[in-house]
Amino acid sequence: MQKPQSQPPSAHGAIRRRSLLAGCSAHGVHDGLTDVIYVLLPIWQAQFAMSYAQVGLLRGAYSGMMAGFQLLASRAAKRWGREPLLVGGTALAGLAYLLAGQATGLGVLLLALLLGGLGASTQHPLASSLITDTHEAGGGVKEALSQYNFAGDIGKTLIPGLVGLLLTLVSWRTSVSLIGLLGLAAALLLWWLIPSRASTLAMNEQAPKTVRGQGSASGLRALILTGTLDSAVRMGFLTFLPFLLKTKGAGTAGIGLALTLLFVGGAFGKLFCGYLGARIGMMKTVWITESSTASLIVLAVFLPYGGLMLMLPLLGLVLNGTSSVLYGAVPDLAGAGQREQAFSLFYTGTIGGGALAPMLFGSLGDSIGIALALMALSATLLLTLPLSWSVQRGLDAAPGLSGQAG
């Protein structure tokens, strides 16, 4: 094998910046393309006279394909390369929306969303591992992943909001086609931004060698379960919050404002808690965020409307912040050479937990009421505390990581 050519130190920083910008761009665009479906579903229901079951089928088709093919995407990357798959997946997501813009019935729309979910399945595992690999040598992996996580929330906020405005000016078909063009433009941007494999290998070859963990299978399993429960509670709470607000007298505008306050706090929570985890360690941060989230969910049940609105940014910060800390632990527990697979398993668990929780806790809410269902959510979150201790044991057991655990 030919030895990678020497690079000046300044080139290493450029490679890290380009990979971080590429990963953040991919996350923002893909998360925006995923969540814009919420804006379009009511329009499609009216356009094609769909039942609620068919509406659920469309949403489930996209998220199911995205969750189900992440592991396959990580395996395919080992054969064909990470960069072609990430660029190709982003282009496929864009083409899917172009197809949706031409849909004349449920069948074409369903096919488009299946293709869109397939394209989206490449983003989380491949963009995360790209950032990890290029930042490992120079340090700051956890901070970089928190920025990556933050970028996803920016995409979730901007793209659906812009499409909502577009729909007041042009038809839904034009709006959806423009989303498709955005996906194709993002694919071109990624093709230009992502550093070549050769330059990345050269940077890692020249970087000072650091002691690196070889991974922990038991710690990774505990981490995936922790992330699954955290995601399940987050999605469950988001499902119940509008109904809780209605019981406190909130109207449609009030519910919209409440969700905005929660999401703004959540976006900054992902950024802040990722840096906090790098400073004080994974387990301490998870105990702070998860115990705070459980307490604030209970408090939300009893607070009056005004008090709940004031508390929502703080609740959003801890509700969403845990995820950045958990993402940052994936590379340590996976070990070198297994990162795409580890990230894909982790994201499959979190997305799957987030998809199942509204149905499970919704049924519970029908039986015992919203207040008690939220109490059950809060209690479920406490299960992450002993699990995070198991994750920490995995970090301590992984060779070379015991001194990094914090």
Coordinates of C-alpha atoms in Angstrom, one line a residue:
M1 CA 0.0 0.0 0.0
Q2 CA 1.4 3.4 -0.9
K3 CA 2.2 5.7 2.0
P4 CA 0.1 8.8 2.1
Q5 CA 1.9 11.9 1.0
S6 CA 3.0 14.5 3.6
Q7 CA 0.7 17.5 4.2
P8 CA 1.5 20.8 5.9
P9 CA -0.2 21.2 9.3
S10 CA -2.4 24.0 8.0
A11 CA -4.0 21.5 5.6
H12 CA -5.2 19.4 8.6
G13 CA -7.3 22.2 9.9
A14 CA -8.8 22.8 6.5
I15 CA -9.7 19.1 6.2
R16 CA -11.4 19.2 9.7
R17 CA -13.3 22.4 8.8
R18 CA -14.5 21.0 5.5
S19 CA -15.6 17.7 7.0
L20 CA -17.5 19.5 9.8
L21 CA -19.2 21.9 7.4
A22 CA -20.1 18.9 5.2
G23 CA -21.5 16.9 8.1
C24 CA -23.5 19.9 9.5
S25 CA -24.8 20.7 6.0
A26 CA -25.9 17.2 5.4
H27 CA -27.6 17.0 8.9
G28 CA -29.4 20.3 8.5
V29 CA -30.7 19.5 5.0
H30 CA -31.7 15.9 5.7
D31 CA -33.5 16.7 9.0
G32 CA -35.3 19.6 7.3
L33 CA -36.4 17.3 4.4
T34 CA -37.6 14.8 7.0
D35 CA -39.6 17.2 9.1
V36 CA -41.1 19.2 6.2
I37 CA -43.4 16.1 5.7
Y38 CA -45.4 17.3 8.8
V39 CA -46.2 20.5 6.9
L40 CA -47.2 18.6 3.7
L41 CA -49.3 15.8 5.2
P42 CA -52.5 17.9 5.7
I43 CA -52.2 19.2 2.2
W44 CA -51.7 15.7 0.7
Q45 CA -54.6 14.4 2.8
A46 CA -57.0 17.0 1.3
Q47 CA -55.5 16.7 -2.2
F48 CA -55.8 12.9 -2.5
A49 CA -58.7 12.3 0.0
M50 CA -56.6 10.1 2.3
S51 CA -57.7 8.5 5.5
Y52 CA -55.7 9.0 8.7
A53 CA -54.4 5.5 8.4
Q54 CA -53.0 6.4 4.9
V55 CA -51.5 9.6 6.3
G56 CA -49.8 7.5 9.0
L57 CA -48.6 5.1 6.3
L58 CA -46.9 7.9 4.4
R59 CA -45.1 9.2 7.5
G60 CA -44.1 5.7 8.6
A61 CA -42.8 4.9 5.1
Y62 CA -40.2 7.6 5.2
S63 CA -39.1 7.1 8.8
G64 CA -39.2 3.3 8.5
M65 CA -36.9 3.3 5.5
M66 CA -34.6 5.8 7.1
A67 CA -34.3 3.7 10.3
G68 CA -34.2 0.3 8.6
F69 CA -31.5 0.9 6.1
Q70 CA -29.0 2.7 8.2
L71 CA -27.1 -0.4 9.1
L72 CA -27.0 -1.4 5.4
A73 CA -25.7 2.0 4.5
S74 CA -22.8 1.6 6.9
R75 CA -21.9 -1.8 5.5
A76 CA -22.2 -0.5 1.9
A77 CA -19.8 2.4 2.8
K78 CA -17.1 -0.1 3.5
R79 CA -17.4 -1.5 0.0
W80 CA -18.1 1.6 -2.1
G81 CA -16.8 4.4 0.1
R82 CA -18.5 6.8 2.5
E83 CA -18.4 9.9 0.3
P84 CA -20.2 8.5 -2.8
L85 CA -23.0 7.0 -0.6
L86 CA -23.5 10.2 1.4
V87 CA -23.6 12.3 -1.8
G88 CA -25.8 9.8 -3.6
G89 CA -28.2 9.4 -0.7
T90 CA -28.6 13.2 -0.5
A91 CA -29.3 13.3 -4.3
L92 CA -31.8 10.5 -4.0
A93 CA -33.7 12.4 -1.2
G94 CA -33.8 15.4 -3.6
L95 CA -35.0 13.3 -6.5
A96 CA -37.7 11.7 -4.3
Y97 CA -39.2 15.1 -3.6
L98 CA -39.1 16.0 -7.3
L99 CA -41.1 12.8 -7.9
A100 CA -43.5 13.7 -5.1
G101 CA -44.1 17.0 -6.8
Q102 CA -45.4 15.1 -9.8
A103 CA -47.6 12.6 -7.8
T104 CA -51.1 12.1 -9.1
G105 CA -52.1 9.6 -6.4
L106 CA -51.2 7.8 -3.2
G107 CA -49.1 5.1 -5.0
V108 CA -46.6 7.6 -6.5
L109 CA -46.5 9.6 -3.3
L110 CA -45.7 6.4 -1.3
L111 CA -43.0 5.4 -3.7
A112 CA -41.4 8.9 -3.5
L113 CA -41.4 8.8 0.3
L114 CA -39.9 5.3 0.3
L115 CA -37.1 6.5 -1.9
G116 CA -36.6 9.6 0.2
G117 CA -36.3 7.5 3.4
L118 CA -33.8 5.3 1.6
G119 CA -31.7 8.3 0.7
A120 CA -31.9 9.7 4.2
S121 CA -30.7 6.5 5.7
T122 CA -27.1 7.3 4.6
Q123 CA -26.8 10.6 6.5
H124 CA -26.7 9.9 10.2
P125 CA -24.1 7.0 10.3
L126 CA -21.9 8.4 7.5
A127 CA -21.8 12.1 8.3
S128 CA -21.2 11.3 12.0
S129 CA -18.3 8.9 11.3
L130 CA -16.8 11.4 8.8
I131 CA -16.7 14.1 11.5
T132 CA -15.3 11.6 14.0
D133 CA -12.5 10.4 11.8
T134 CA -11.3 13.8 10.8
H135 CA -11.5 15.3 14.3
E136 CA -10.0 12.4 16.2
A137 CA -6.4 13.2 15.5
G138 CA -6.7 16.9 16.4
G139 CA -9.1 16.5 19.3
G140 CA -12.5 18.0 19.8
V141 CA -14.6 15.1 18.6
K142 CA -17.4 15.6 21.2
E143 CA -17.6 19.3 20.6
A144 CA -17.7 18.7 16.8
L145 CA -20.5 16.2 17.1
S146 CA -22.5 18.6 19.3
Q147 CA -22.2 21.2 16.5
Y148 CA -23.4 18.6 14.1
N149 CA -26.3 17.8 16.3
F150 CA -27.2 21.5 16.6
A151 CA -27.2 21.9 12.8
G152 CA -29.9 19.2 12.5
D153 CA -32.2 21.3 14.7
I154 CA -31.5 24.4 12.6
G155 CA -32.6 22.5 9.5
K156 CA -35.7 21.2 11.3
T157 CA -36.6 24.8 12.1
L158 CA -35.7 26.6 8.9
I159 CA -36.8 24.3 6.1
P160 CA -40.3 23.5 7.3
G161 CA -40.8 27.2 8.1
L162 CA -39.7 28.4 4.7
V163 CA -41.9 25.8 3.0
G164 CA -44.8 27.0 5.1
L165 CA -44.2 30.5 3.8
L166 CA -43.8 29.2 0.2
L167 CA -47.2 27.5 0.4
T168 CA -48.8 30.9 0.8
L169 CA -47.3 32.0 -2.5
V170 CA -47.1 29.0 -4.8
S171 CA -48.7 25.6 -5.1
W172 CA -47.7 22.6 -3.1
R173 CA -46.3 20.9 -6.2
T174 CA -44.0 23.9 -6.9
S175 CA -43.0 24.0 -3.2
V176 CA -42.2 20.3 -3.1
S177 CA -40.2 20.5 -6.4
L178 CA -38.1 23.3 -4.9
I179 CA -37.4 21.1 -1.9
G180 CA -36.2 18.5 -4.3
L181 CA -33.9 21.0 -6.0
L182 CA -32.5 21.9 -2.6
G183 CA -31.6 18.3 -2.0
L184 CA -29.8 18.1 -5.3
A185 CA -28.0 21.3 -4.6
A186 CA -26.9 19.9 -1.2
A187 CA -25.6 16.8 -2.9
L188 CA -23.4 19.0 -5.1
L189 CA -22.2 20.9 -2.1
L190 CA -21.3 17.7 -0.3
W191 CA -19.4 16.4 -3.4
W192 CA -17.3 19.6 -3.3
L193 CA -16.9 19.8 0.5
I194 CA -16.1 16.3 1.6
P195 CA -12.3 15.8 1.8
S196 CA -10.9 13.0 -0.3
R197 CA -10.2 9.7 1.4
A198 CA -6.5 10.0 0.6
S199 CA -6.2 13.4 2.3
T200 CA -8.0 12.2 5.4
L201 CA -5.7 9.2 5.6
A202 CA -2.6 11.4 5.2
M203 CA -3.8 13.7 8.0
N204 CA -4.3 10.8 10.4
E205 CA -1.0 9.2 9.4
Q206 CA 0.9 12.4 10.2
A207 CA -1.1 13.3 13.4
P208 CA 0.5 12.6 16.8
K209 CA -0.5 9.1 17.9
T210 CA -2.9 9.0 20.8
V211 CA -4.0 6.1 22.9
R212 CA -7.3 5.0 21.5
G213 CA -9.9 2.7 22.9
Q214 CA -10.8 -0.5 21.2
G215 CA -14.4 -0.4 22.1
S216 CA -16.8 -2.1 24.5
A217 CA -19.7 -4.2 23.2
S218 CA -21.6 -4.2 26.5
G219 CA -21.1 -0.4 26.9
L220 CA -22.3 0.2 23.3
R221 CA -25.5 -1.9 24.0
A222 CA -26.1 0.1 27.1
L223 CA -25.6 3.3 25.2
I224 CA -28.0 2.3 22.4
L225 CA -30.7 1.4 25.0
T226 CA -30.1 4.7 26.8
G227 CA -30.5 6.6 23.6
T228 CA -33.6 4.7 22.7
L229 CA -35.3 5.5 26.0
D230 CA -34.2 9.1 25.8
S231 CA -35.6 9.5 22.3
A232 CA -38.8 7.6 23.3
V233 CA -39.5 10.0 26.1
R234 CA -38.6 13.1 24.0
M235 CA -41.0 12.1 21.2
G236 CA -43.7 11.0 23.7
F237 CA -43.5 14.4 25.5
L238 CA -43.7 16.3 22.2
T239 CA -46.8 14.2 21.3
F240 CA -48.6 15.0 24.7
L241 CA -47.5 18.7 25.1
P242 CA -50.1 20.2 22.8
F243 CA -52.9 18.3 24.7
L244 CA -51.4 19.3 28.0
L245 CA -51.4 22.9 26.9
K246 CA -55.0 22.7 25.8
T247 CA -56.1 21.5 29.3
K248 CA -54.4 24.7 30.6
G249 CA -56.4 26.9 28.3
A250 CA -53.9 27.4 25.4
G251 CA -55.2 28.0 21.9
T252 CA -53.6 27.2 18.5
A253 CA -51.2 30.3 18.7
G254 CA -50.2 29.5 22.2
I255 CA -49.4 25.9 21.3
G256 CA -47.3 27.1 18.4
L257 CA -45.4 29.5 20.6
A258 CA -44.8 26.8 23.2
L259 CA -43.3 24.4 20.7
T260 CA -41.1 27.2 19.4
L261 CA -39.8 27.9 22.9
L262 CA -39.2 24.2 23.5
F263 CA -37.4 23.8 20.1
V264 CA -35.2 26.9 20.6
G265 CA -34.1 25.6 24.1
G266 CA -33.6 22.2 22.6
A267 CA -31.3 23.4 19.8
F268 CA -29.0 25.3 22.2
G269 CA -29.2 22.3 24.6
K270 CA -27.7 20.1 22.0
L271 CA -24.8 22.5 21.5
F272 CA -24.3 23.3 25.2
C273 CA -24.6 19.8 26.6
G274 CA -22.1 18.4 24.1
Y275 CA -19.5 20.8 25.3
L276 CA -20.5 20.1 29.0
G277 CA -20.1 16.3 28.4
A278 CA -16.6 16.9 27.1
R279 CA -15.7 18.8 30.2
I280 CA -17.3 16.8 33.1
G281 CA -17.8 13.4 31.5
M282 CA -20.7 11.5 29.9
M283 CA -22.3 10.0 33.1
K284 CA -22.3 13.2 35.1
T285 CA -23.9 15.1 32.3
V286 CA -26.5 12.4 31.6
W287 CA -27.5 12.3 35.3
I288 CA -27.9 16.1 35.3
T289 CA -29.9 16.3 32.1
E290 CA -32.1 13.2 32.6
S291 CA -33.0 13.9 36.2
S292 CA -33.7 17.5 35.4
T293 CA -35.9 16.4 32.5
A294 CA -37.9 14.0 34.6
S295 CA -38.4 16.6 37.3
L296 CA -39.5 19.3 34.8
I297 CA -41.9 17.0 33.1
V298 CA -43.6 16.4 36.4
L299 CA -43.5 20.1 37.1
A300 CA -45.1 20.8 33.7
V301 CA -48.2 18.8 34.8
F302 CA -48.9 21.0 37.8
L303 CA -47.7 24.5 36.6
P304 CA -50.3 26.9 35.3
Y305 CA -50.1 28.0 31.7
G306 CA -47.9 31.0 32.3
G307 CA -45.4 29.2 34.5
L308 CA -45.2 26.3 32.0
M309 CA -44.4 28.7 29.1
L310 CA -41.6 30.3 31.1
M311 CA -40.2 26.9 31.9
L312 CA -40.3 25.4 28.4
P313 CA -36.9 26.7 27.1
L314 CA -35.1 25.2 30.1
L315 CA -37.1 21.9 29.6
G316 CA -36.1 21.9 25.9
L317 CA -32.5 22.4 26.8
V318 CA -32.3 19.3 29.0
L319 CA -34.8 17.3 27.0
N320 CA -32.7 17.5 23.8
G321 CA -29.3 18.0 25.3
T322 CA -28.7 14.5 26.4
S323 CA -28.6 13.3 22.8
S324 CA -25.4 15.2 22.1
V325 CA -23.6 13.6 25.0
L326 CA -24.7 10.1 23.9
Y327 CA -23.6 10.7 20.3
G328 CA -20.2 11.8 21.6
A329 CA -19.7 8.4 23.4
V330 CA -20.4 6.3 20.3
P331 CA -16.9 6.6 18.7
D332 CA -15.2 5.6 22.0
L333 CA -17.3 2.5 22.5
A334 CA -17.3 1.4 18.9
G335 CA -13.5 1.4 18.4
A336 CA -11.7 2.1 15.2
G337 CA -13.1 0.5 12.0
Q338 CA -16.6 0.0 13.4
R339 CA -17.9 3.5 13.6
E340 CA -20.3 3.6 10.7
Q341 CA -21.9 0.4 12.0
A342 CA -22.1 1.7 15.6
F343 CA -23.6 5.0 14.6
S344 CA -26.1 3.2 12.4
L345 CA -27.2 0.9 15.2
F346 CA -27.4 3.8 17.6
Y347 CA -29.6 5.9 15.2
T348 CA -31.7 2.9 14.4
G349 CA -32.5 2.5 18.1
T350 CA -33.2 6.2 18.7
I351 CA -35.4 6.7 15.6
G352 CA -37.2 3.4 16.4
G353 CA -37.8 4.4 20.0
G354 CA -39.0 7.8 18.9
A355 CA -41.4 6.2 16.4
L356 CA -42.9 3.7 18.8
A357 CA -43.3 5.9 21.9
P358 CA -46.2 8.1 20.7
M359 CA -48.2 5.0 19.9
L360 CA -47.4 3.2 23.2
F361 CA -47.8 6.2 25.5
G362 CA -50.8 7.4 23.4
S363 CA -52.6 4.2 24.2
L364 CA -51.6 4.7 27.9
G365 CA -53.0 8.2 27.8
D366 CA -56.3 6.9 26.5
S367 CA -56.5 4.6 29.5
I368 CA -55.2 6.7 32.4
G369 CA -55.2 10.3 31.1
I370 CA -52.6 12.8 30.0
A371 CA -51.3 13.7 33.4
L372 CA -50.6 10.1 34.5
A373 CA -49.1 9.2 31.1
L374 CA -46.6 12.1 31.5
M375 CA -45.8 10.8 35.0
A376 CA -45.1 7.4 33.3
L377 CA -42.8 9.1 30.8
S378 CA -40.9 10.8 33.6
A379 CA -40.5 7.5 35.4
T380 CA -39.3 5.8 32.2
L381 CA -36.5 8.4 31.9
L382 CA -35.1 7.5 35.2
L383 CA -34.1 4.1 33.8
T384 CA -31.4 5.9 31.8
L385 CA -29.5 6.7 35.1
P386 CA -28.3 3.1 35.9
L387 CA -27.8 2.5 32.1
S388 CA -25.5 5.5 31.9
W389 CA -23.5 4.0 34.7
S390 CA -23.1 0.8 32.6
V391 CA -22.0 3.0 29.7
Q392 CA -19.4 4.6 31.9
R393 CA -18.1 1.2 32.9
G394 CA -17.8 0.4 29.2
L395 CA -15.8 3.6 28.7
D396 CA -13.6 2.8 31.6
A397 CA -13.0 -0.8 30.5
A398 CA -12.1 0.2 26.9
P399 CA -8.3 0.3 26.7
G400 CA -7.0 3.8 26.6
L401 CA -10.3 5.5 27.6
S402 CA -10.2 5.2 31.3
G403 CA -8.4 8.5 31.6
Q404 CA -10.9 10.2 29.3
A405 CA -14.1 9.2 31.0
G406 CA -14.3 12.2 33.2

